[in-house]
Coordinates of C-alpha atoms in Angstrom, one line a residue:
Chain A
M1 CA 50.0 90.6 104.0
Y2 CA 53.6 89.6 104.7
Y3 CA 57.0 89.3 103.5
I4 CA 59.3 86.3 103.4
G5 CA 63.0 87.1 104.0
V6 CA 65.5 84.9 103.8
D7 CA 69.2 84.9 104.8
L8 CA 71.3 83.1 102.6
G9 CA 74.8 82.1 104.3
G10 CA 77.5 79.7 103.3
T11 CA 76.7 77.5 106.6
S12 CA 73.1 78.2 107.2
I13 CA 69.7 79.4 105.8
K14 CA 67.2 81.3 108.0
V15 CA 64.0 82.2 106.5
G16 CA 61.3 84.4 108.5
L17 CA 57.7 85.6 107.9
V18 CA 57.9 89.4 108.4
T19 CA 55.3 92.0 108.5
E20 CA 55.2 95.3 106.9
S21 CA 56.5 97.1 109.3
G22 CA 59.7 95.0 109.7
S23 CA 58.5 92.5 112.5
I24 CA 59.6 88.9 112.5
I25 CA 56.3 86.6 113.1
K26 CA 58.1 83.3 113.0
K27 CA 61.6 82.3 111.8
N28 CA 62.8 78.7 110.6
S29 CA 66.3 77.7 109.5
G30 CA 68.5 74.6 108.4
A31 CA 71.9 73.9 107.4
T32 CA 73.2 75.0 103.5
P33 CA 73.6 72.2 101.6
V34 CA 76.5 74.0 99.6
E35 CA 77.7 70.5 98.3
K36 CA 74.3 70.0 96.4
G37 CA 75.3 73.0 94.1
Y38 CA 72.6 76.1 93.5
E39 CA 69.6 73.8 92.9
G40 CA 70.1 72.1 95.9
V41 CA 70.2 75.0 98.0
T42 CA 67.3 76.6 96.4
N43 CA 65.1 73.5 96.8
K44 CA 66.2 73.7 100.5
I45 CA 64.9 77.5 100.7
I46 CA 61.9 76.4 99.0
E47 CA 61.6 73.9 101.8
L48 CA 62.3 76.2 104.6
I49 CA 59.7 78.4 102.7
H50 CA 56.9 76.0 102.4
N51 CA 57.4 74.9 106.4
L52 CA 57.3 78.5 107.5
M53 CA 54.0 78.7 105.6
E54 CA 52.7 75.5 106.9
T55 CA 53.3 76.4 110.5
T56 CA 52.0 79.9 110.5
E57 CA 48.9 78.8 108.0
V58 CA 49.7 81.8 105.8
K59 CA 48.8 81.5 102.3
K60 CA 50.7 82.5 99.1
E61 CA 48.3 85.3 98.4
D62 CA 49.2 86.6 101.6
I63 CA 52.7 87.0 100.9
K64 CA 53.3 90.1 99.0
A65 CA 57.3 88.9 98.1
V66 CA 60.3 87.2 99.0
G67 CA 63.6 88.8 99.6
V68 CA 66.9 87.3 99.6
G69 CA 70.0 88.0 101.1
V70 CA 73.2 86.6 99.2
P71 CA 76.7 85.9 100.4
G72 CA 77.8 87.7 96.7
V73 CA 77.4 90.1 94.0
A74 CA 73.8 89.7 92.6
N75 CA 71.7 91.9 90.0
E76 CA 68.5 93.4 89.6
E77 CA 67.1 90.0 88.3
G78 CA 69.2 87.9 90.6
F79 CA 71.6 86.6 88.8
I80 CA 74.4 85.8 90.6
Y81 CA 77.7 86.7 89.2
F82 CA 79.6 85.1 91.9
A83 CA 79.2 83.9 95.7
T84 CA 82.3 82.8 96.9
N85 CA 81.4 80.1 99.9
L86 CA 78.4 78.6 97.9
F87 CA 80.5 78.0 95.1
W88 CA 78.4 80.1 92.7
K89 CA 79.0 81.6 89.4
N90 CA 76.9 83.4 86.9
V91 CA 74.0 81.4 88.3
P92 CA 70.3 82.4 87.7
F93 CA 68.9 82.2 91.1
G94 CA 66.6 84.6 91.4
E95 CA 64.5 83.7 88.4
K96 CA 65.0 79.9 89.6
L97 CA 63.6 80.8 92.8
Q98 CA 60.5 82.8 91.6
E99 CA 59.5 80.3 88.6
V100 CA 59.5 77.4 91.2
T101 CA 57.4 79.3 94.2
G102 CA 55.3 81.4 92.1
M103 CA 56.0 84.3 94.2
K104 CA 57.8 87.9 93.2
V105 CA 61.6 87.5 94.3
Y106 CA 64.0 89.9 95.3
V107 CA 67.6 89.2 95.7
E108 CA 70.5 91.6 96.8
N109 CA 73.9 91.0 98.5
D110 CA 74.0 90.2 102.1
A111 CA 75.4 93.3 103.2
T112 CA 73.0 95.9 101.3
V113 CA 69.7 93.9 103.1
A114 CA 71.4 94.2 106.3
A115 CA 71.7 98.2 105.5
V116 CA 68.2 98.1 104.4
A117 CA 67.0 96.7 107.9
E118 CA 69.1 99.3 109.5
Y119 CA 67.4 101.9 107.5
T120 CA 63.8 101.0 107.6
N121 CA 63.6 99.6 111.4
G122 CA 67.5 100.4 112.6
A123 CA 70.1 102.6 113.2
T124 CA 69.7 104.5 110.0
A125 CA 66.1 104.9 110.1
G126 CA 64.8 108.2 108.8
T127 CA 67.8 109.3 107.0
K128 CA 68.0 110.1 103.3
N129 CA 71.6 109.1 103.0
S130 CA 73.2 106.6 104.9
I131 CA 76.2 103.8 104.5
F132 CA 76.1 100.8 106.4
F133 CA 79.7 98.5 107.2
T134 CA 79.6 94.9 108.2
L135 CA 82.9 93.9 110.0
G136 CA 83.0 90.3 110.1
T137 CA 85.2 88.0 108.7
G138 CA 85.6 90.8 105.7
L139 CA 84.1 93.9 105.2
G140 CA 81.3 94.1 103.6
G141 CA 78.6 97.6 103.0
G142 CA 75.4 98.8 101.6
I143 CA 74.3 102.3 100.8
I144 CA 71.4 104.2 100.6
I145 CA 71.1 107.4 98.5
N146 CA 67.8 109.6 98.4
N147 CA 66.0 107.0 100.4
Q148 CA 66.6 104.3 98.0
V149 CA 68.7 101.2 98.0
F150 CA 71.9 101.7 95.6
S151 CA 73.9 99.3 94.1
G152 CA 75.1 100.9 91.0
S153 CA 73.8 100.2 87.1
H154 CA 74.7 96.5 87.0
G155 CA 74.7 95.5 90.6
I156 CA 78.3 95.4 91.5
G157 CA 79.0 98.5 93.4
T158 CA 79.0 99.3 97.2
E159 CA 81.9 96.7 97.7
V160 CA 83.2 98.9 100.3
G161 CA 85.9 96.5 101.8
H162 CA 87.3 96.7 98.0
V163 CA 88.6 100.5 98.2
I164 CA 92.1 100.6 98.4
V165 CA 93.6 103.0 101.2
G166 CA 97.3 102.4 101.6
D167 CA 99.8 99.5 101.1
N168 CA 99.3 96.4 103.2
F169 CA 101.8 93.4 104.3
Y170 CA 99.8 91.1 102.5
D171 CA 97.2 91.1 99.5
C172 CA 93.9 91.0 99.4
T173 CA 91.8 88.0 98.5
C174 CA 90.5 89.7 95.6
G175 CA 94.1 89.9 94.3
S176 CA 94.4 93.8 95.1
N177 CA 96.8 95.4 97.8
G178 CA 95.9 97.4 100.2
C179 CA 92.1 97.0 100.2
L180 CA 90.1 98.5 103.5
E181 CA 89.3 95.1 104.0
T182 CA 92.8 93.8 104.6
F183 CA 93.0 96.3 107.5
V184 CA 89.5 96.5 109.0
S185 CA 88.1 93.2 109.6
A186 CA 88.5 90.0 111.8
T187 CA 91.0 88.5 109.3
A188 CA 92.7 91.8 109.4
L189 CA 93.0 92.2 113.2
I190 CA 94.0 88.3 113.3
K191 CA 97.0 88.5 110.5
H192 CA 97.9 92.0 112.1
C193 CA 98.0 90.7 115.9
K194 CA 99.7 87.6 114.8
S195 CA 102.7 89.4 112.7
L196 CA 103.1 91.6 116.0
L197 CA 103.0 88.4 118.3
Q198 CA 106.2 87.1 115.9
D199 CA 108.5 89.6 117.8
N200 CA 107.2 90.0 121.2
K201 CA 105.2 86.9 123.0
E202 CA 104.8 88.6 126.0
S203 CA 101.6 89.5 125.2
M204 CA 98.1 88.8 127.2
I205 CA 97.0 87.2 123.8
Y206 CA 99.9 84.5 123.3
H207 CA 98.9 83.5 126.9
R208 CA 95.1 83.6 126.4
V209 CA 95.6 81.0 123.6
E210 CA 98.3 79.1 125.1
G211 CA 100.8 79.7 122.4
D212 CA 98.4 78.1 119.6
L213 CA 98.7 81.5 117.1
E214 CA 95.8 79.4 115.2
A215 CA 93.2 80.1 118.2
I216 CA 93.5 83.9 117.9
N217 CA 90.1 85.3 117.0
A218 CA 89.0 89.0 116.9
R219 CA 86.8 88.5 120.4
I220 CA 90.3 87.3 122.3
I221 CA 92.2 90.9 120.8
F222 CA 89.0 92.7 121.9
D223 CA 88.7 91.3 124.9
C224 CA 92.7 91.7 125.5
A225 CA 92.6 95.1 124.5
R226 CA 89.9 96.0 127.2
E227 CA 92.3 94.5 129.9
G228 CA 95.2 96.7 128.6
D229 CA 97.4 94.3 126.9
S230 CA 99.5 96.7 124.5
I231 CA 99.9 93.9 121.3
A232 CA 95.9 94.4 121.5
I233 CA 96.0 97.9 121.8
K234 CA 98.1 98.3 118.9
T235 CA 96.1 95.9 116.6
V236 CA 93.1 97.8 117.4
N237 CA 94.5 101.0 116.7
R238 CA 95.7 100.1 113.3
M239 CA 92.1 99.1 112.7
I240 CA 90.7 102.2 114.2
H241 CA 93.1 104.3 112.1
Y242 CA 92.2 102.7 108.8
L243 CA 88.6 102.2 109.5
A244 CA 88.8 106.3 110.0
I245 CA 90.5 106.3 106.9
G246 CA 87.5 104.7 105.0
I247 CA 84.9 106.5 106.7
G248 CA 86.5 109.7 106.1
N249 CA 86.5 108.7 102.1
F250 CA 82.8 107.9 102.5
I251 CA 82.2 111.1 104.1
N252 CA 84.1 113.1 101.3
I253 CA 82.3 111.2 98.8
F254 CA 78.7 110.8 100.3
D255 CA 78.0 113.3 102.9
P256 CA 75.9 111.0 104.4
D257 CA 73.4 111.7 107.6
V258 CA 74.7 108.4 109.3
I259 CA 77.3 105.9 109.1
A260 CA 76.4 102.6 111.0
I261 CA 78.8 99.7 111.9
G262 CA 77.9 96.1 112.3
G263 CA 79.0 92.9 112.0
G264 CA 80.6 90.5 114.7
I265 CA 83.2 93.1 115.4
S266 CA 80.5 96.1 116.6
E267 CA 79.8 94.0 119.4
S268 CA 83.0 95.3 120.8
G269 CA 82.2 98.6 119.8
D270 CA 83.2 99.7 123.4
V271 CA 86.7 99.2 122.8
F272 CA 86.6 101.3 119.2
L273 CA 84.1 103.8 118.9
E274 CA 85.0 106.7 120.7
D275 CA 88.4 106.4 119.5
L276 CA 87.4 106.3 115.9
K277 CA 84.8 109.3 116.2
E278 CA 88.1 111.2 117.2
E279 CA 89.9 109.8 114.1
V280 CA 87.5 110.5 111.9
K281 CA 87.5 113.9 112.2
K282 CA 90.9 114.5 111.1
Y283 CA 90.2 113.2 107.9
I284 CA 87.0 114.9 107.2
Y285 CA 87.5 117.9 104.3
V286 CA 84.9 120.2 105.1
K287 CA 86.3 120.2 108.8
S288 CA 83.5 122.8 110.2
M289 CA 80.8 120.4 109.0
N290 CA 81.5 117.3 111.3
I291 CA 78.1 116.3 111.2
T292 CA 77.9 112.7 110.0
E293 CA 76.5 110.4 112.8
I294 CA 79.0 107.8 113.7
K295 CA 77.0 104.9 115.3
L296 CA 76.7 101.0 116.0
A297 CA 73.8 99.1 113.9
Q298 CA 71.0 98.0 115.7
F299 CA 70.1 94.8 114.4
K300 CA 72.7 91.4 114.8
N301 CA 71.3 88.0 113.7
D302 CA 68.0 89.4 112.4
A303 CA 69.5 91.6 110.2
G304 CA 69.3 89.4 107.5
I305 CA 65.9 88.2 107.7
I306 CA 64.3 91.7 108.6
G307 CA 66.7 93.1 105.7
S308 CA 65.9 91.2 103.0
A309 CA 62.0 91.0 103.6
M310 CA 62.4 94.7 103.8
Y311 CA 64.1 95.2 100.6
A312 CA 61.8 93.0 98.5
K313 CA 59.1 95.5 100.3
L314 CA 61.2 98.8 98.9
Q315 CA 61.3 97.3 95.5
L316 CA 58.0 96.5 95.6
I317 CA 57.0 100.1 95.7
R318 CA 59.7 101.7 94.1
Chain B
M1 CA 62.8 130.5 77.8
Y2 CA 66.8 130.6 78.6
Y3 CA 69.1 129.8 81.6
I4 CA 72.0 132.1 82.5
G5 CA 75.1 130.1 83.7
V6 CA 77.9 131.8 85.6
D7 CA 81.3 130.1 85.7
L8 CA 82.8 131.9 88.9
G9 CA 86.9 131.4 89.0
G10 CA 89.6 132.9 90.9
T11 CA 90.8 135.0 88.2
S12 CA 87.6 135.2 85.8
I13 CA 83.9 135.3 85.8
K14 CA 82.1 133.6 83.0
V15 CA 78.6 134.4 81.8
G16 CA 76.6 132.8 79.2
L17 CA 72.9 132.7 78.0
V18 CA 72.3 129.6 77.4
T19 CA 69.2 127.9 75.5
E20 CA 66.9 124.8 77.0
S21 CA 69.1 122.4 75.1
G22 CA 72.5 123.7 76.3
S23 CA 73.5 125.7 73.5
I24 CA 75.1 129.0 74.2
I25 CA 73.7 132.3 72.5
K26 CA 76.4 135.1 73.7
K27 CA 78.9 134.9 76.3
N28 CA 80.3 137.7 78.5
S29 CA 83.1 137.7 80.8
G30 CA 85.4 139.7 83.3
A31 CA 88.3 139.6 85.9
T32 CA 87.0 138.7 89.5
P33 CA 87.3 141.4 91.9
V34 CA 88.7 139.2 94.6
E35 CA 90.0 141.9 96.5
K36 CA 86.6 143.5 96.9
G37 CA 85.5 140.8 98.7
Y38 CA 81.9 138.7 98.0
E39 CA 80.0 141.6 97.7
G40 CA 81.9 143.2 95.1
V41 CA 82.0 139.8 93.1
T42 CA 78.8 139.5 93.7
N43 CA 78.0 142.8 91.9
K44 CA 80.3 142.2 89.1
I45 CA 78.6 138.9 88.4
I46 CA 75.3 141.1 88.7
E47 CA 77.0 143.6 86.1
L48 CA 78.0 140.9 83.5
I49 CA 74.6 139.6 83.5
H50 CA 73.0 142.7 83.3
N51 CA 75.5 143.5 80.2
L52 CA 74.3 139.7 78.7
M53 CA 70.8 140.5 78.9
E54 CA 71.5 144.0 77.1
T55 CA 73.1 142.6 74.3
T56 CA 70.8 140.0 73.7
E57 CA 67.4 142.1 74.3
V58 CA 66.6 138.8 76.6
K59 CA 64.1 139.8 79.2
K60 CA 64.1 139.1 82.7
E61 CA 60.6 136.6 82.3
D62 CA 63.0 135.0 79.6
I63 CA 65.3 133.8 82.1
K64 CA 63.8 130.5 83.8
A65 CA 66.9 130.4 86.3
V66 CA 70.2 131.3 87.0
G67 CA 73.1 128.4 87.5
V68 CA 76.1 129.4 89.3
G69 CA 79.3 127.1 90.0
V70 CA 81.8 128.2 92.1
P71 CA 85.3 127.2 93.5
G72 CA 84.3 126.0 96.5
V73 CA 81.8 123.7 98.5
A74 CA 78.0 125.2 98.7
N75 CA 75.1 123.8 100.3
E76 CA 71.4 123.7 98.4
E77 CA 70.5 127.2 99.5
G78 CA 73.9 128.7 98.0
F79 CA 75.5 129.0 101.3
I80 CA 79.3 129.0 100.6
Y81 CA 81.2 126.8 103.3
F82 CA 84.4 128.1 101.6
A83 CA 85.9 129.1 98.5
T84 CA 89.7 128.9 99.1
N85 CA 90.7 131.2 95.7
L86 CA 88.0 133.6 96.8
F87 CA 89.0 133.9 100.3
W88 CA 85.4 133.4 100.9
K89 CA 84.2 131.5 104.0
N90 CA 80.7 130.8 105.5
V91 CA 78.9 133.5 102.6
P92 CA 75.5 133.4 101.8
F93 CA 76.3 133.8 98.2
G94 CA 72.8 132.1 96.7
E95 CA 70.2 134.2 98.9
K96 CA 72.2 137.8 97.9
L97 CA 72.5 136.9 94.3
Q98 CA 68.8 135.8 94.2
E99 CA 67.7 139.0 96.3
V100 CA 68.9 141.4 93.9
T101 CA 69.1 139.9 90.5
G102 CA 65.4 138.8 91.5
M103 CA 65.8 135.5 89.7
K104 CA 66.0 132.0 90.7
V105 CA 69.5 131.2 92.0
Y106 CA 70.9 127.4 91.9
V107 CA 75.0 127.3 93.2
E108 CA 77.1 124.2 93.1
N109 CA 80.8 123.3 93.2
D110 CA 82.5 124.2 89.9
A111 CA 83.2 120.4 89.2
T112 CA 79.7 119.4 90.1
V113 CA 78.3 121.7 87.2
A114 CA 81.4 120.5 85.0
A115 CA 80.0 117.1 85.6
V116 CA 76.6 118.0 84.5
A117 CA 77.8 119.7 81.5
E118 CA 78.9 116.3 80.6
Y119 CA 75.9 114.8 81.7
T120 CA 73.2 116.8 79.6
N121 CA 75.3 117.5 76.6
G122 CA 78.6 115.5 76.7
A123 CA 80.5 112.6 77.4
T124 CA 77.9 111.1 80.2
A125 CA 75.0 112.0 78.3
G126 CA 72.4 109.0 78.5
T127 CA 73.9 107.3 81.1
K128 CA 72.1 106.9 84.7
N129 CA 75.1 106.6 87.2
S130 CA 78.6 108.8 86.1
I131 CA 81.5 110.0 87.6
F132 CA 83.2 112.9 86.3
F133 CA 86.8 113.6 87.2
T134 CA 88.4 117.2 86.6
L135 CA 92.0 116.9 86.6
G136 CA 93.6 120.8 87.0
T137 CA 95.9 122.4 89.6
G138 CA 94.2 120.0 91.8
L139 CA 91.1 117.4 91.4
G140 CA 87.8 117.6 91.4
G141 CA 84.7 115.8 90.4
G142 CA 81.2 115.4 90.5
I143 CA 78.5 112.4 90.7
I144 CA 75.2 111.7 88.9
I145 CA 73.2 109.1 90.6
N146 CA 69.7 107.9 89.1
N147 CA 69.8 110.6 87.1
Q148 CA 70.3 113.2 89.6
V149 CA 73.1 115.4 90.7
F150 CA 74.5 114.0 93.9
S151 CA 76.1 116.1 96.6
G152 CA 75.2 114.6 99.7
S153 CA 72.9 115.3 102.8
H154 CA 74.5 119.0 103.1
G155 CA 75.8 119.7 99.9
I156 CA 79.7 118.9 101.1
G157 CA 80.1 115.4 99.1
T158 CA 81.6 114.2 96.2
E159 CA 85.4 115.7 97.5
V160 CA 86.7 113.1 95.1
G161 CA 90.1 114.8 95.5
H162 CA 90.5 113.9 99.1
V163 CA 89.9 110.2 99.2
I164 CA 92.7 108.7 100.8
V165 CA 94.7 106.1 98.6
G166 CA 98.1 105.7 100.1
D167 CA 101.1 107.4 101.6
N168 CA 102.4 110.2 99.6
F169 CA 106.0 112.2 100.1
Y170 CA 104.3 115.5 100.9
D171 CA 100.8 116.4 102.7
C172 CA 97.8 117.5 100.7
T173 CA 96.5 121.2 101.3
C174 CA 93.6 119.9 103.5
G175 CA 96.0 118.9 106.1
S176 CA 95.7 114.9 105.2
N177 CA 98.6 112.9 103.8
G178 CA 97.7 110.7 101.0
C179 CA 94.9 112.3 99.2
L180 CA 94.0 111.1 95.4
E181 CA 94.3 114.7 94.5
T182 CA 98.3 114.8 95.8
F183 CA 99.0 111.9 93.3
V184 CA 96.8 112.8 90.3
S185 CA 96.6 116.8 89.5
A186 CA 99.1 119.3 87.8
T187 CA 100.7 120.2 90.9
A188 CA 100.9 116.4 92.2
L189 CA 103.0 116.0 88.8
I190 CA 105.2 118.8 89.5
K191 CA 106.0 117.9 92.7
H192 CA 106.7 114.2 92.0
C193 CA 109.0 115.1 88.8
K194 CA 111.1 117.5 90.7
S195 CA 111.4 115.4 93.4
L196 CA 112.8 112.8 90.6
L197 CA 114.9 115.2 89.1
Q198 CA 116.7 116.0 92.1
D199 CA 118.6 112.9 91.4
N200 CA 118.4 112.8 87.8
K201 CA 119.6 115.9 85.9
E202 CA 120.1 114.0 82.6
S203 CA 115.9 114.4 81.8
M204 CA 114.7 116.2 78.7
I205 CA 112.7 118.5 81.1
Y206 CA 115.6 119.8 82.8
H207 CA 116.6 121.3 79.3
R208 CA 113.3 122.1 78.5
V209 CA 112.9 124.5 81.6
E210 CA 116.7 125.6 80.9
G211 CA 117.4 124.1 84.7
D212 CA 114.5 126.3 86.3
L213 CA 112.7 123.8 88.1
E214 CA 109.9 126.1 89.2
A215 CA 109.2 126.2 85.3
I216 CA 108.1 123.2 85.3
N217 CA 104.3 122.7 84.3
A218 CA 102.2 119.5 83.6
R219 CA 102.3 120.1 79.6
I220 CA 106.0 120.1 79.9
I221 CA 105.8 116.7 81.6
F222 CA 103.2 115.4 79.0
D223 CA 105.0 116.8 76.3
C224 CA 108.7 115.0 77.6
A225 CA 106.7 111.4 77.9
R226 CA 105.3 111.4 74.4
E227 CA 109.0 112.1 73.5
G228 CA 110.1 109.2 75.5
D229 CA 111.8 111.0 78.2
S230 CA 112.1 108.5 81.2
I231 CA 111.5 110.8 83.7
A232 CA 108.5 112.4 82.8
I233 CA 107.5 108.8 81.7
K234 CA 108.0 107.7 85.4
T235 CA 105.9 110.5 86.4
V236 CA 103.2 109.9 84.3
N237 CA 103.0 106.3 85.2
R238 CA 103.0 107.4 89.0
M239 CA 99.9 109.2 88.0
I240 CA 98.2 106.7 86.2
H241 CA 99.0 104.1 88.7
Y242 CA 97.2 106.3 91.6
L243 CA 94.4 107.5 89.4
A244 CA 93.8 103.8 88.3
I245 CA 93.4 103.1 91.9
G246 CA 90.9 106.1 92.6
I247 CA 89.0 104.8 89.6
G248 CA 88.9 101.1 90.8
N249 CA 87.6 102.6 94.1
F250 CA 85.0 104.6 92.4
I251 CA 83.9 101.5 90.5
N252 CA 83.8 99.4 93.2
I253 CA 81.2 101.7 95.1
F254 CA 79.5 103.2 92.6
D255 CA 79.2 100.8 89.6
P256 CA 78.9 103.5 87.2
D257 CA 77.9 103.5 83.5
V258 CA 80.6 106.3 82.5
I259 CA 83.5 107.7 84.1
A260 CA 84.7 111.0 82.2
I261 CA 87.8 112.7 82.8
G262 CA 87.9 116.3 81.9
G263 CA 90.2 119.4 83.0
G264 CA 93.5 120.7 81.9
I265 CA 95.3 117.2 81.8
S266 CA 92.9 115.5 80.1
E267 CA 94.1 117.6 77.4
S268 CA 97.0 114.9 77.2
G269 CA 94.6 111.8 77.1
D270 CA 96.8 110.5 74.7
V271 CA 99.5 109.9 76.8
F272 CA 98.1 108.3 79.1
L273 CA 94.4 106.9 78.6
E274 CA 95.0 103.6 77.1
D275 CA 97.3 102.7 79.9
L276 CA 95.1 104.3 82.2
K277 CA 92.2 101.9 81.1
E278 CA 94.5 98.5 81.4
E279 CA 95.5 99.6 84.9
V280 CA 92.1 100.2 85.9
K281 CA 91.1 96.5 85.5
K282 CA 93.6 95.2 88.1
Y283 CA 91.3 97.1 90.8
I284 CA 88.0 96.3 89.8
Y285 CA 86.6 93.7 92.3
V286 CA 83.9 92.0 89.7
K287 CA 86.7 91.3 87.2
S288 CA 84.2 89.5 84.6
M289 CA 82.3 92.7 84.9
N290 CA 84.7 95.2 83.2
I291 CA 82.0 97.1 81.8
T292 CA 82.7 100.8 83.0
E293 CA 83.6 103.0 80.2
I294 CA 86.9 105.4 80.6
K295 CA 86.4 108.6 78.4
L296 CA 87.8 111.8 78.2
A297 CA 85.2 114.6 78.6
Q298 CA 83.8 116.7 75.8
F299 CA 83.5 120.1 77.1
K300 CA 86.7 122.2 78.0
N301 CA 86.2 126.1 78.5
D302 CA 82.5 126.3 78.1
A303 CA 81.8 123.4 80.7
G304 CA 81.3 125.8 83.4
I305 CA 79.0 127.8 81.8
I306 CA 76.9 125.1 80.2
G307 CA 77.1 123.0 83.2
S308 CA 75.7 125.7 85.7
A309 CA 73.3 126.6 83.2
M310 CA 72.0 123.0 83.1
Y311 CA 72.2 122.6 86.4
A312 CA 69.8 125.5 87.1
K313 CA 67.5 123.5 84.4
L314 CA 67.9 120.0 86.3
Q315 CA 67.3 121.7 89.9
L316 CA 64.3 123.6 88.6
I317 CA 62.2 120.4 86.9
R318 CA 63.3 118.2 89.6

């Protein structure tokens, strides 16, 4: 028996046939037809699933369930409150997909399904309580409590990027000021770096982008930090400081076994992970019990497919 | 069958015989002999339990278990990492009490057992996920997730007062700066009020304490706020602002059914509850889903006895 994992993103949809143990048999993908609205996107998903089943000669009876990771907030029935990049608001996505495919469908936030991939087959495997942060354009996360996926009473919890941890020089897209995401994300790094470069054009970064500040990205900042550029280091250090506060907060609340860090920024973990672990110690309330392991996530591009498939599995056997 | 609930505080020990449904049959109390160390305190608890059983003619066989709420951090075995007011550090309290009484003993943090009282018989009864804040000298809390008491992988979670939410003008006793407790607690109110009075002696508060700033307490601040004193209102408003951020953070993480506010400060809920609810709305990420109920806790002095007894019950049937 198999699961189908669907990684629904703002630019592409990835679909995979996944074994009970979380291995991908075959993948398939296509562009997300955002302009065609939620029905067009749903049809595209169905098309990709059908193609996948045809090429692998897997029948409907062989599929236990379909899991979907969505870039938005969904409840248990797969009702999407909103998915900004897809321009969806209050859409009965799960119900529709289940109706058309005739298969059992489970929908969750993309960061939560990535957390599930780490929990079933990756960095947090074998633990009871874990937090997963995904550091990309924004900051998302997923929470496993008592070996179960946690997303609150109405599916709107685990918005770890929207925990307020201080005052910031710019507001969050959510309207608040001081959200963790505005200190710890690619967007946050770029904005902070640009603000530092206003006063100091002597940075390696400035030369790397040939004076075009719009060309700055997180990778350039980490590369320059690795080479000792002071503005880049200052930018990364501020991220470390606030990420440590964020992680400290989550340790003081959840006392988890592991905190795993994934997403694009985690690929530069060599620049910040050790300093981060040191900084986190300052914020742990029970200082004698510094036992939450902080590590990089294991999955990269396949987290969405594996995680959504394994999420469907976990929900089915719950 | 009965449970015994023990509310162990820095100044007094309260012990109660509690029914299966959470009603107190009889109470008993005594001063905490802190100076006699953990063995002296443990002996005092045993003495109080024995007296209680004698006066109620209840036998050991009638007691299912003993629950103890402690002013500190404990793990599942009742090992106390620290209890500042008792001057305890790394003490095998639960094991000792179980050994001497011959009864099953369950130990938890006092804020967590108060959360349990609300969950079994009070403000959060009938809900699946809830957060309880206790606003007193400090800020403690308890978390119920999926109808189970949550305290993390090693019993050191739910330190809700030590979530960093901003920068403050004084450091927390834990060594960090910006802990929620330093904005939202009697201590925080008093410190902030004093700092405001430095520049403005025209406040009603100043007259109420006859110029003795050391005599200021939270009750005076709330009383003066109720009467329209601007310094008192300013002090309370800052507490509301940060409590709203703290509650918003917890909603964005936990998406609970209810957040209940207890402790001494909750007795002045008439001054701040409605404004707090309005302020919280600003910080909820999924603004269309403003459905977490924010209310005052139900129990006052008996929360510790009932909560620790019901905690023992929950652990026993877990």
